[in-house]
mmCIF file of C-alpha atoms in Angstrom:
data_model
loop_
_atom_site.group_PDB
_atom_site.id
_atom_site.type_symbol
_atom_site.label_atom_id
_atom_site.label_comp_id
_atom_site.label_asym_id
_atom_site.label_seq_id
_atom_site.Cartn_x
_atom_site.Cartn_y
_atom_site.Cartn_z
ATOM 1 C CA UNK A 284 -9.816 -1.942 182.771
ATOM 2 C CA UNK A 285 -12.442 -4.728 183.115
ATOM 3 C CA UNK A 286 -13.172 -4.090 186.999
ATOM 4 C CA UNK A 287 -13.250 -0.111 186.164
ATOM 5 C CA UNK A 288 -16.199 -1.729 183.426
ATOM 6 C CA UNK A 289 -17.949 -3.839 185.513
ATOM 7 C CA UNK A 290 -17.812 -1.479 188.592
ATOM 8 C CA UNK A 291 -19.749 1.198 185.452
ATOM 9 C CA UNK A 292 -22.438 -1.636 184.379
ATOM 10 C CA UNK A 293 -22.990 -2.284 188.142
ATOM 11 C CA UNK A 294 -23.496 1.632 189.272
ATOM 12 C CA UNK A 295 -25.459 2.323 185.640
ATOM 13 C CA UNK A 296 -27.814 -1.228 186.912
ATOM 14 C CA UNK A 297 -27.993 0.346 190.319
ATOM 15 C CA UNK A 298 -29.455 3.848 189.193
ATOM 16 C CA UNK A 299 -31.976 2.214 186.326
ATOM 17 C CA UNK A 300 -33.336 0.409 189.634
ATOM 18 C CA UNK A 301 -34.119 3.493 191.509
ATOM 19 C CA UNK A 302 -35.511 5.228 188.690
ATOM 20 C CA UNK A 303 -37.605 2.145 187.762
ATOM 21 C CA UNK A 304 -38.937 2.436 191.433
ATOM 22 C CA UNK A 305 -40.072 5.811 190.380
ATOM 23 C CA UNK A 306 -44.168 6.307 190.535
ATOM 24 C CA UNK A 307 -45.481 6.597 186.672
ATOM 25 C CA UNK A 308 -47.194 9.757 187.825
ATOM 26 C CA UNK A 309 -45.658 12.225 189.804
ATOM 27 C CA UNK A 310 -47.334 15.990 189.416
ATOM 28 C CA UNK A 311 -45.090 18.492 188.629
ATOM 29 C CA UNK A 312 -46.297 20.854 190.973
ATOM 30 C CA UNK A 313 -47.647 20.630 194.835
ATOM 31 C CA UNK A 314 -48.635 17.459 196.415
ATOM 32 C CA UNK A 315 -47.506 14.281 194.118
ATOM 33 C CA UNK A 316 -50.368 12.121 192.783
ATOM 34 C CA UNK A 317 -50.961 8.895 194.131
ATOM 35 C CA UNK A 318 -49.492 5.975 192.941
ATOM 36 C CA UNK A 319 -51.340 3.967 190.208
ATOM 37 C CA UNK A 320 -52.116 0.759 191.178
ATOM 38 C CA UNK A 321 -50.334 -1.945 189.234
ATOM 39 C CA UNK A 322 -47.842 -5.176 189.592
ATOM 40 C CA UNK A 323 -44.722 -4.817 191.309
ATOM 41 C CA UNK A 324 -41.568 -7.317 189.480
ATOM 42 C CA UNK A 325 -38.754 -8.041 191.981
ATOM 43 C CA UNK A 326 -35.181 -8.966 189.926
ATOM 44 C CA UNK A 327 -32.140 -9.471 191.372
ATOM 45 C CA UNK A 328 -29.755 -11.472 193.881
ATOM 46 C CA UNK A 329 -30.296 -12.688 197.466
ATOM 47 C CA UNK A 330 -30.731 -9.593 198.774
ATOM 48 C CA UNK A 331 -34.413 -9.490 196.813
ATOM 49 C CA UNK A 332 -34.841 -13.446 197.057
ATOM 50 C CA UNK A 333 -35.101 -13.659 200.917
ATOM 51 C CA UNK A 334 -32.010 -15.735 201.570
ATOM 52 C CA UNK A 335 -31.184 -16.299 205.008
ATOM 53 C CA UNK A 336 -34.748 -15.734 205.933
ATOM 54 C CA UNK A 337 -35.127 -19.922 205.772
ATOM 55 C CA UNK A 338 -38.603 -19.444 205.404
ATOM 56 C CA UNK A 339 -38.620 -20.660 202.003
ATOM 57 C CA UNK A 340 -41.756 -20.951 199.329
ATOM 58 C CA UNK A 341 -42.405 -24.796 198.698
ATOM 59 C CA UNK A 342 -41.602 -24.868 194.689
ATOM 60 C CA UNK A 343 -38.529 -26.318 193.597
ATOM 61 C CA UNK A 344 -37.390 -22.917 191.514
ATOM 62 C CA UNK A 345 -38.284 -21.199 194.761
ATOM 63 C CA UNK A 346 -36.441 -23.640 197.095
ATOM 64 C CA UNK A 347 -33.436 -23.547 194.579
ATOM 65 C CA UNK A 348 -33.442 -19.170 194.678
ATOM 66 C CA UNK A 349 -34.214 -19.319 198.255
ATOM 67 C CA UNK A 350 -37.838 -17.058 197.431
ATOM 68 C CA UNK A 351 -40.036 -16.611 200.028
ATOM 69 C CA UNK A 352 -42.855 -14.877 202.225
ATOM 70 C CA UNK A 353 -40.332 -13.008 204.225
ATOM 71 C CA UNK A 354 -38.133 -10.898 201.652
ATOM 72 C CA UNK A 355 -38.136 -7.827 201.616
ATOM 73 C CA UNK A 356 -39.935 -7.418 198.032
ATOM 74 C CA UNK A 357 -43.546 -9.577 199.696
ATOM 75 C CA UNK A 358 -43.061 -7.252 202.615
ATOM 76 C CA UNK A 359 -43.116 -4.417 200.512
ATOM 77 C CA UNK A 360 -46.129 -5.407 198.728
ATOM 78 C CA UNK A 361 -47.860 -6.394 202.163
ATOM 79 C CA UNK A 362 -47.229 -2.503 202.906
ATOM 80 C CA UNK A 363 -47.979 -0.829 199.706
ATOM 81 C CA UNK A 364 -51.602 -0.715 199.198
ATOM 82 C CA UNK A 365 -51.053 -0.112 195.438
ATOM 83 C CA UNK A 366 -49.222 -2.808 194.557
ATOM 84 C CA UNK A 367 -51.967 -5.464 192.825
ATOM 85 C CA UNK A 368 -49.726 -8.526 192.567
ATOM 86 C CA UNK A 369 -45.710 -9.458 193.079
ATOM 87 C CA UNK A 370 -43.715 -11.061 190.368
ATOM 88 C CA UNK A 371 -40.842 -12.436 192.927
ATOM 89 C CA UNK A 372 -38.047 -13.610 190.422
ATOM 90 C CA UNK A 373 -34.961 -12.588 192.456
ATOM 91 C CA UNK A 374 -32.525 -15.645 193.009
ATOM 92 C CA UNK A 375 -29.622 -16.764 195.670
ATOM 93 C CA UNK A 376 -26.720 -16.212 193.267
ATOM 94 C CA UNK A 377 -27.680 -14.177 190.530
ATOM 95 C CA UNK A 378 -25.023 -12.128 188.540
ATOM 96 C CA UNK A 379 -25.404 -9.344 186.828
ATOM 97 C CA UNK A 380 -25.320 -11.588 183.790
ATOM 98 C CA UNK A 381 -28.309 -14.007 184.864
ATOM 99 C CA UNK A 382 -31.076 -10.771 185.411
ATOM 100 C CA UNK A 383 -32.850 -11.653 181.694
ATOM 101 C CA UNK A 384 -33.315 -15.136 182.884
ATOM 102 C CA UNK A 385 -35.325 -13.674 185.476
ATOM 103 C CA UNK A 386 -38.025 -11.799 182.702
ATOM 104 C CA UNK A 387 -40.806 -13.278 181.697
ATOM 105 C CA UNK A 388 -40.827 -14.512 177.937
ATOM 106 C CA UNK A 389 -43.852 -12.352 177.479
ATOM 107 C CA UNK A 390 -44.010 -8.820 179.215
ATOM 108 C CA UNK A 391 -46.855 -8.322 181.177
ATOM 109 C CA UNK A 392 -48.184 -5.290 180.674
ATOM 110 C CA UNK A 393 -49.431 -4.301 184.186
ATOM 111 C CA UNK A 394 -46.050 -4.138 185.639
ATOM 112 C CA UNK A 395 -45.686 -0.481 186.753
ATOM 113 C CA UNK A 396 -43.217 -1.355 189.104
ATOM 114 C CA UNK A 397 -39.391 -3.034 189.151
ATOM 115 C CA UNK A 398 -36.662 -2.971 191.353
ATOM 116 C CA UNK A 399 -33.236 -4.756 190.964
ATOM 117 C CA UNK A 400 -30.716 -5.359 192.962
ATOM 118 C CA UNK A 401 -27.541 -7.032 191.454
ATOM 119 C CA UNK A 402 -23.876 -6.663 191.842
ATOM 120 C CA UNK A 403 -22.676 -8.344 195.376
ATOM 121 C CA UNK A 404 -22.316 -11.857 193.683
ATOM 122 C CA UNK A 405 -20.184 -9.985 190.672
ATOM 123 C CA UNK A 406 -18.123 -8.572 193.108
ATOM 124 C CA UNK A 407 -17.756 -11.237 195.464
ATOM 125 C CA UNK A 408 -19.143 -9.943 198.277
ATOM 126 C CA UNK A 409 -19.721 -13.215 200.488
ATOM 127 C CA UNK A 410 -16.095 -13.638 200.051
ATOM 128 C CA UNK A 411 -15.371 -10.036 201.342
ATOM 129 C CA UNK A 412 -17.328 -10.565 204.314
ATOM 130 C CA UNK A 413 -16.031 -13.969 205.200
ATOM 131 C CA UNK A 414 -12.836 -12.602 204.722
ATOM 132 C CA UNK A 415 -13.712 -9.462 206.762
ATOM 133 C CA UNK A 416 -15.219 -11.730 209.435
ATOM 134 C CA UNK A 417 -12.291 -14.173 210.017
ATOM 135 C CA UNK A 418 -9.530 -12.307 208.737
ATOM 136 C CA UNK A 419 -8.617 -8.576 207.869
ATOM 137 C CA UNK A 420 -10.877 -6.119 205.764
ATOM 138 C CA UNK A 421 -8.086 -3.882 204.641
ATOM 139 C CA UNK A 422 -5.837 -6.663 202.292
ATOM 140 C CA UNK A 423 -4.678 -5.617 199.113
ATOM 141 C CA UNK A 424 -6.593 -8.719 197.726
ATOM 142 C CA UNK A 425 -9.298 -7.417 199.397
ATOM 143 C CA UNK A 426 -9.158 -3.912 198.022
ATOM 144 C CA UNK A 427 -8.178 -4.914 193.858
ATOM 145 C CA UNK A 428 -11.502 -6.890 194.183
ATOM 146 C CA UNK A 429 -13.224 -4.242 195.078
ATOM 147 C CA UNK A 430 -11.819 -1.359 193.093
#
């Protein structure tokens, strides 16, 4: 019952990420307005934080979430002309629990943009992939973790 809950919180986190990716102005008919310019906030695990990129950025917070110039979040914002400014939170690690840590203690008001990506380190997916790479995929240890 408690996989079948977090497996629920995980998909219902997934989908509020896409949607917050979402332009704040999209016409409703014909061509779609441009996108307003504004900040872009990047939450989440090491797939946001740029781990295994070992490019790291020098601060200690940044050295500890493994943050840095080549994640996929700054290349984003090197691409997106409309994006103003990055707020690069993401960290190695992070669980679904640990994404409020990663807020600001005072919104900032021109963030029109937020994606999140959460869920591998709740299911243990560095585990399934070691376990993929130097053993079998298809255990039944394997499969109750994921399901």
């Amino acid at each position: 019952m408690r996989t079948r809950s977090l497996r629920r919180l995980i998909l219902a986190t997934a989908l509020l990420g896409l949607v917050a990716l979402l332009p704040p102005s999209v016409a409703t008919a014909g061509t779609p307005a441009p996108p307003a310019p504004g900040a872009y906030a990047a939450l989440g695990d090491s797939f946001s934080s740029g781990e295994g990129t070992f490019d790291y950025d020098p601060s200690p917070e940044a050295q500890a979430c493994h943050r840095g110039p080549d994640a996929w979040p700054r290349f984003l914002r090197r691409r997106a002309p409309f994006v103003t400014q990055i707020l690069h939170t993401a960290c190695t690690g992070a669980r679904t629990d640990n994404v409020l840590s990663q807020l600001p203690a005072t919104p900032n008001p021109d963030v029109l943009y937020v994606s999140l990506t959460l869920g591998g380190n709740d299911i243990g997916f560095s585990r399934i992939v070691r376990d993929c790479f130097v053993g079998s995929c298809y255990t039944r240890e394997t499969r109750e973790r994921i399901i």
